[in-house]
Structure formats: C-alpha cells, structure tokens
mmCIF file of C-alpha atoms in Angstrom:
data_model
loop_
_atom_site.group_PDB
_atom_site.id
_atom_site.type_symbol
_atom_site.label_atom_id
_atom_site.label_comp_id
_atom_site.label_asym_id
_atom_site.label_seq_id
_atom_site.Cartn_x
_atom_site.Cartn_y
_atom_site.Cartn_z
ATOM 1 C CA LEU R 12 -5.341 -21.582 5.103
ATOM 2 C CA GLY R 13 -3.325 -20.636 2.039
ATOM 3 C CA PHE R 14 -2.930 -16.940 2.765
ATOM 4 C CA ARG R 15 -1.108 -14.740 5.224
ATOM 5 C CA ILE R 16 -3.258 -11.914 6.529
ATOM 6 C CA ASP R 17 -0.249 -9.614 6.972
ATOM 7 C CA GLU R 18 1.231 -10.166 3.483
ATOM 8 C CA ASP R 19 -1.932 -10.833 1.485
ATOM 9 C CA PHE R 20 -4.172 -8.158 2.986
ATOM 10 C CA LEU R 21 -2.620 -5.768 5.501
ATOM 11 C CA SER R 22 0.317 -4.935 3.215
ATOM 12 C CA LEU R 23 -2.174 -3.495 0.703
ATOM 13 C CA VAL R 24 -3.899 -1.032 3.030
ATOM 14 C CA GLY R 25 -2.753 2.057 4.903
ATOM 15 C CA ASP R 26 -1.486 2.075 8.460
ATOM 16 C CA THR R 27 -4.161 4.475 9.723
ATOM 17 C CA LEU R 28 -7.677 3.229 10.327
ATOM 18 C CA ILE R 29 -10.692 5.462 10.896
ATOM 19 C CA LEU R 30 -13.275 3.500 12.863
ATOM 20 C CA TYR R 31 -16.633 4.942 13.819
ATOM 21 C CA ASP R 32 -20.173 3.968 14.701
ATOM 22 C CA THR R 33 -22.922 5.848 12.920
ATOM 23 C CA PRO R 34 -26.310 5.422 14.604
ATOM 24 C CA ASP R 35 -27.745 8.271 12.505
ATOM 25 C CA SER R 36 -27.415 6.049 9.428
ATOM 26 C CA GLY R 37 -29.397 3.152 10.822
ATOM 27 C CA GLY R 38 -26.807 1.310 12.846
ATOM 28 C CA PHE R 39 -27.629 0.127 16.335
ATOM 29 C CA TRP R 40 -25.013 -0.688 18.950
ATOM 30 C CA PHE R 41 -22.154 -2.128 16.850
ATOM 31 C CA THR R 42 -24.078 -2.613 13.597
ATOM 32 C CA GLY R 43 -23.281 0.893 12.384
ATOM 33 C CA MET R 44 -19.543 0.314 12.817
ATOM 34 C CA THR R 45 -17.638 1.462 9.742
ATOM 35 C CA ALA R 46 -13.906 1.428 9.022
ATOM 36 C CA ILE R 47 -12.013 3.428 6.415
ATOM 37 C CA THR R 48 -8.365 3.190 5.403
ATOM 38 C CA THR R 49 -6.312 4.030 2.340
ATOM 39 C CA VAL R 50 -5.567 1.433 -0.329
ATOM 40 C CA LYS R 51 -2.108 1.013 -1.842
ATOM 41 C CA ASP R 52 -3.148 -1.232 -4.759
ATOM 42 C CA ALA R 53 -6.919 -1.517 -5.293
ATOM 43 C CA GLU R 54 -6.802 -4.190 -8.006
ATOM 44 C CA LYS R 55 -4.469 -6.434 -6.025
ATOM 45 C CA LEU R 56 -6.669 -5.954 -2.940
ATOM 46 C CA ARG R 57 -9.760 -7.044 -4.923
ATOM 47 C CA GLU R 58 -7.906 -10.105 -6.220
ATOM 48 C CA ARG R 59 -6.645 -11.115 -2.780
ATOM 49 C CA THR R 60 -10.031 -10.566 -1.153
ATOM 50 C CA ARG R 61 -11.553 -13.003 -3.643
ATOM 51 C CA LYS R 62 -8.749 -15.496 -2.860
ATOM 52 C CA ILE R 63 -9.357 -15.222 0.898
ATOM 53 C CA LEU R 64 -13.126 -15.694 0.445
ATOM 54 C CA LYS R 65 -12.556 -18.726 -1.808
ATOM 55 C CA VAL R 66 -10.322 -20.331 0.823
ATOM 56 C CA LEU R 67 -12.955 -19.713 3.513
ATOM 57 C CA ASP R 68 -15.696 -21.133 1.277
ATOM 58 C CA ASP R 69 -13.587 -24.229 0.497
ATOM 59 C CA ILE R 70 -13.061 -25.075 4.181
ATOM 60 C CA ALA R 71 -16.682 -24.421 5.182
ATOM 61 C CA PRO R 72 -19.003 -27.407 5.694
ATOM 62 C CA ASP R 73 -21.297 -28.427 2.831
ATOM 63 C CA GLU R 74 -24.411 -28.380 5.012
ATOM 64 C CA GLY R 75 -25.510 -25.607 7.331
ATOM 65 C CA LEU R 76 -28.147 -25.644 10.043
ATOM 66 C CA SER R 77 -30.942 -24.978 7.561
ATOM 67 C CA GLY R 78 -29.778 -26.532 4.314
ATOM 68 C CA LYS R 79 -26.901 -26.159 1.918
ATOM 69 C CA PHE R 80 -24.181 -23.849 3.181
ATOM 70 C CA GLU R 81 -22.886 -21.314 0.681
ATOM 71 C CA CYS R 82 -20.611 -18.320 0.988
ATOM 72 C CA LYS R 83 -21.049 -16.019 -1.965
ATOM 73 C CA VAL R 84 -20.138 -12.465 -2.715
ATOM 74 C CA GLY R 85 -23.219 -10.373 -3.352
ATOM 75 C CA THR R 86 -23.196 -6.983 -5.003
ATOM 76 C CA LEU R 87 -25.216 -3.840 -4.577
ATOM 77 C CA LYS R 88 -25.138 -1.024 -7.133
ATOM 78 C CA HIS R 89 -25.266 2.449 -5.681
ATOM 79 C CA ARG R 90 -24.880 5.650 -7.670
ATOM 80 C CA GLY R 91 -22.955 3.876 -10.417
ATOM 81 C CA HIS R 92 -20.643 2.098 -7.984
ATOM 82 C CA THR R 93 -20.490 -1.529 -6.820
ATOM 83 C CA ILE R 94 -20.535 -2.451 -3.154
ATOM 84 C CA GLU R 95 -19.678 -6.066 -2.361
ATOM 85 C CA PHE R 96 -20.830 -8.079 0.638
ATOM 86 C CA ILE R 97 -20.697 -11.609 2.004
ATOM 87 C CA ASN R 98 -23.953 -13.471 1.563
ATOM 88 C CA LEU R 99 -24.100 -16.656 3.650
ATOM 89 C CA THR R 100 -26.874 -19.199 3.306
ATOM 90 C CA GLY R 101 -27.585 -22.272 5.387
ATOM 91 C CA ILE R 102 -26.666 -20.716 8.740
ATOM 92 C CA PRO R 103 -28.024 -17.782 10.719
ATOM 93 C CA MET R 104 -25.874 -14.751 9.939
ATOM 94 C CA PRO R 105 -26.707 -11.519 11.781
ATOM 95 C CA VAL R 106 -24.430 -9.392 9.585
ATOM 96 C CA ALA R 107 -23.457 -9.128 5.912
ATOM 97 C CA PRO R 108 -19.865 -7.839 5.962
ATOM 98 C CA ALA R 109 -19.482 -5.336 3.143
ATOM 99 C CA TRP R 110 -16.716 -3.393 1.444
ATOM 100 C CA THR R 111 -15.944 -1.088 -1.429
ATOM 101 C CA ILE R 112 -13.123 1.085 -2.631
ATOM 102 C CA HIS R 113 -13.998 4.748 -3.044
ATOM 103 C CA GLU R 114 -11.430 7.301 -4.249
ATOM 104 C CA GLY R 115 -8.448 5.326 -2.952
ATOM 105 C CA ARG R 116 -10.099 4.388 0.337
ATOM 106 C CA LEU R 117 -11.265 0.966 1.484
ATOM 107 C CA ILE R 118 -14.583 1.230 3.310
ATOM 108 C CA LEU R 119 -15.631 -1.760 5.456
ATOM 109 C CA ALA R 120 -18.853 -2.234 7.415
ATOM 110 C CA PHE R 121 -21.132 -4.909 8.849
ATOM 111 C CA TYR R 122 -23.834 -4.145 6.256
ATOM 112 C CA PRO R 123 -23.895 -2.774 2.697
ATOM 113 C CA GLN R 124 -26.301 -0.040 3.865
ATOM 114 C CA MET R 125 -23.553 1.462 6.015
ATOM 115 C CA ILE R 126 -21.300 1.628 2.940
ATOM 116 C CA VAL R 127 -24.107 3.415 1.058
ATOM 117 C CA SER R 128 -24.431 5.924 3.888
ATOM 118 C CA THR R 129 -20.673 6.505 4.051
ATOM 119 C CA ARG R 130 -20.337 6.974 0.291
ATOM 120 C CA ASP R 131 -23.287 9.380 0.249
ATOM 121 C CA ARG R 132 -21.632 11.421 2.971
ATOM 122 C CA LEU R 133 -18.275 11.435 1.183
ATOM 123 C CA MET R 134 -19.901 12.345 -2.141
ATOM 124 C CA ASP R 135 -22.488 14.869 -0.940
ATOM 125 C CA GLY R 136 -21.199 16.302 2.302
ATOM 126 C CA ASP R 137 -18.080 18.057 3.390
ATOM 127 C CA PRO R 138 -16.437 15.688 5.886
ATOM 128 C CA LYS R 139 -14.071 18.437 7.040
ATOM 129 C CA ALA R 140 -17.001 20.743 7.812
ATOM 130 C CA ASP R 141 -19.650 18.354 9.126
ATOM 131 C CA SER R 142 -17.697 15.573 10.842
ATOM 132 C CA ILE R 143 -17.308 15.120 14.578
ATOM 133 C CA LEU R 144 -13.975 16.964 14.347
ATOM 134 C CA ALA R 145 -15.846 20.106 13.223
ATOM 135 C CA ASN R 146 -18.265 19.969 16.194
ATOM 136 C CA ALA R 147 -17.856 23.154 18.280
ATOM 137 C CA ASP R 148 -17.632 21.227 21.573
ATOM 138 C CA VAL R 149 -14.971 18.876 20.189
ATOM 139 C CA VAL R 150 -12.974 21.830 18.822
ATOM 140 C CA LYS R 151 -13.053 23.450 22.300
ATOM 141 C CA ALA R 152 -12.050 20.179 23.980
ATOM 142 C CA ARG R 153 -9.098 19.718 21.608
ATOM 143 C CA LYS R 154 -7.830 23.193 22.504
ATOM 144 C CA VAL R 155 -7.898 22.269 26.194
ATOM 145 C CA LEU R 156 -6.651 18.689 25.868
ATOM 146 C CA GLY R 157 -4.160 19.075 23.037
ATOM 147 C CA GLU R 158 -3.645 16.220 20.600
ATOM 148 C CA ILE R 159 -6.432 13.634 20.751
ATOM 149 C CA GLY R 160 -4.151 10.603 20.573
ATOM 150 C CA ALA R 161 -5.281 7.227 19.318
ATOM 151 C CA SER R 162 -9.027 7.605 19.957
ATOM 152 C CA PHE R 163 -11.738 9.606 21.647
ATOM 153 C CA SER R 164 -15.455 9.371 22.377
ATOM 154 C CA TYR R 165 -18.026 12.143 22.323
ATOM 155 C CA ASN R 166 -21.525 11.989 23.805
ATOM 156 C CA ASP R 167 -24.104 14.650 23.061
ATOM 157 C CA SER R 168 -26.130 14.316 26.257
ATOM 158 C CA ARG R 169 -28.625 17.012 25.270
ATOM 159 C CA ALA R 170 -29.438 15.199 22.013
ATOM 160 C CA GLY R 171 -29.816 11.903 23.846
ATOM 161 C CA VAL R 172 -32.108 13.290 26.545
ATOM 162 C CA THR R 173 -34.322 15.245 24.143
ATOM 163 C CA GLY R 174 -34.517 12.372 21.684
ATOM 164 C CA ARG R 175 -33.254 14.651 18.914
ATOM 165 C CA SER R 176 -30.782 12.038 17.634
ATOM 166 C CA PRO R 177 -28.492 9.252 18.815
ATOM 167 C CA CYS R 178 -25.956 10.816 21.116
ATOM 168 C CA SER R 179 -22.725 8.847 20.985
ATOM 169 C CA THR R 180 -19.809 8.902 18.586
ATOM 170 C CA SER R 181 -16.509 7.104 18.939
ATOM 171 C CA VAL R 182 -13.497 7.707 16.752
ATOM 172 C CA GLY R 183 -10.435 5.537 16.939
#
C-alpha cells in the first residue's frame, strides 16, 4: 500500500495507550470509545496520516453504493483547535473516525464529538481528581488487589439500577 504501519505510524506514538468508553459523553456501546497516547513528533505524524489517507483514497473504488465515492478529511473547530475526521461519501459509514493532537497527546475516537468531550475534560477538569482512578471504590480495590495490570473494568451497579448515569467504564 505504500506505507508500513509500524514505521510510518506506530514509531511516532508512545508505547502506552489509554483506551476507554465514555457513555456519559454521548457514546453508546463502542461509539464512545476513545484512545489517547503520547506523540513523539506531531508534525511528522500529521504528514504521515495524510499520506496514509491518500493511499487509501487512491485504492478505493470510484463509485460507491449511492454515487461517487470520496474519502476526505473534514475538520471541526473547537475552542480554537482543529479536530480532523474522515468523511466518506458514496457508502454507508456508521462512524467518522476522528483525531487531534492536544498537548503532546494523540486523541483518537470514532466521532469528532468524542474528541470534543475529551478535550473539554482535559482543559476544564482535573483528570487526576475526577477520573475513574480517583473513584473511592476503585482506590479501595487497588489497595486490596495491588497493581491493576494491563486493564480493568468498573461497573457502578447503583448508578445503572437507579438510572442516574451509565454504569460501566473500562480502562485498558
């Protein structure tokens, strides 16, 4: 395809990936899935992302199911920052994969709205004080279990039963 995913993309990002689903921000099932990792060279990552998307657009068919097929990069401005996303036309596309770089971190999601929500939280909140890792039950569990390891899931059954809010969080 003209690029190597390991050399052209993975070499530019960190080796730790934070992956979570955020139903509170409008996601449902997997649609709220968001990934964050560090970026080693933001400008080179932008350049290579464009190259990868161009290759994919070049090999795509000219006609889709409902007209001309096009793969374009759309943009959304949010609080003085640009969020990019894939905008496909000519075929049904249930997601609009989106990304941005915020303070040395690459944020990826299935929709630009999830990027907006993540950036708002990073800009306005205190992730160390209001993340799942600050939850009193999770703090107690970590004391009992020790190191969390590669991933963990937390379900707030009370919130789910009372309808207060979505009740599941996974971190991996």
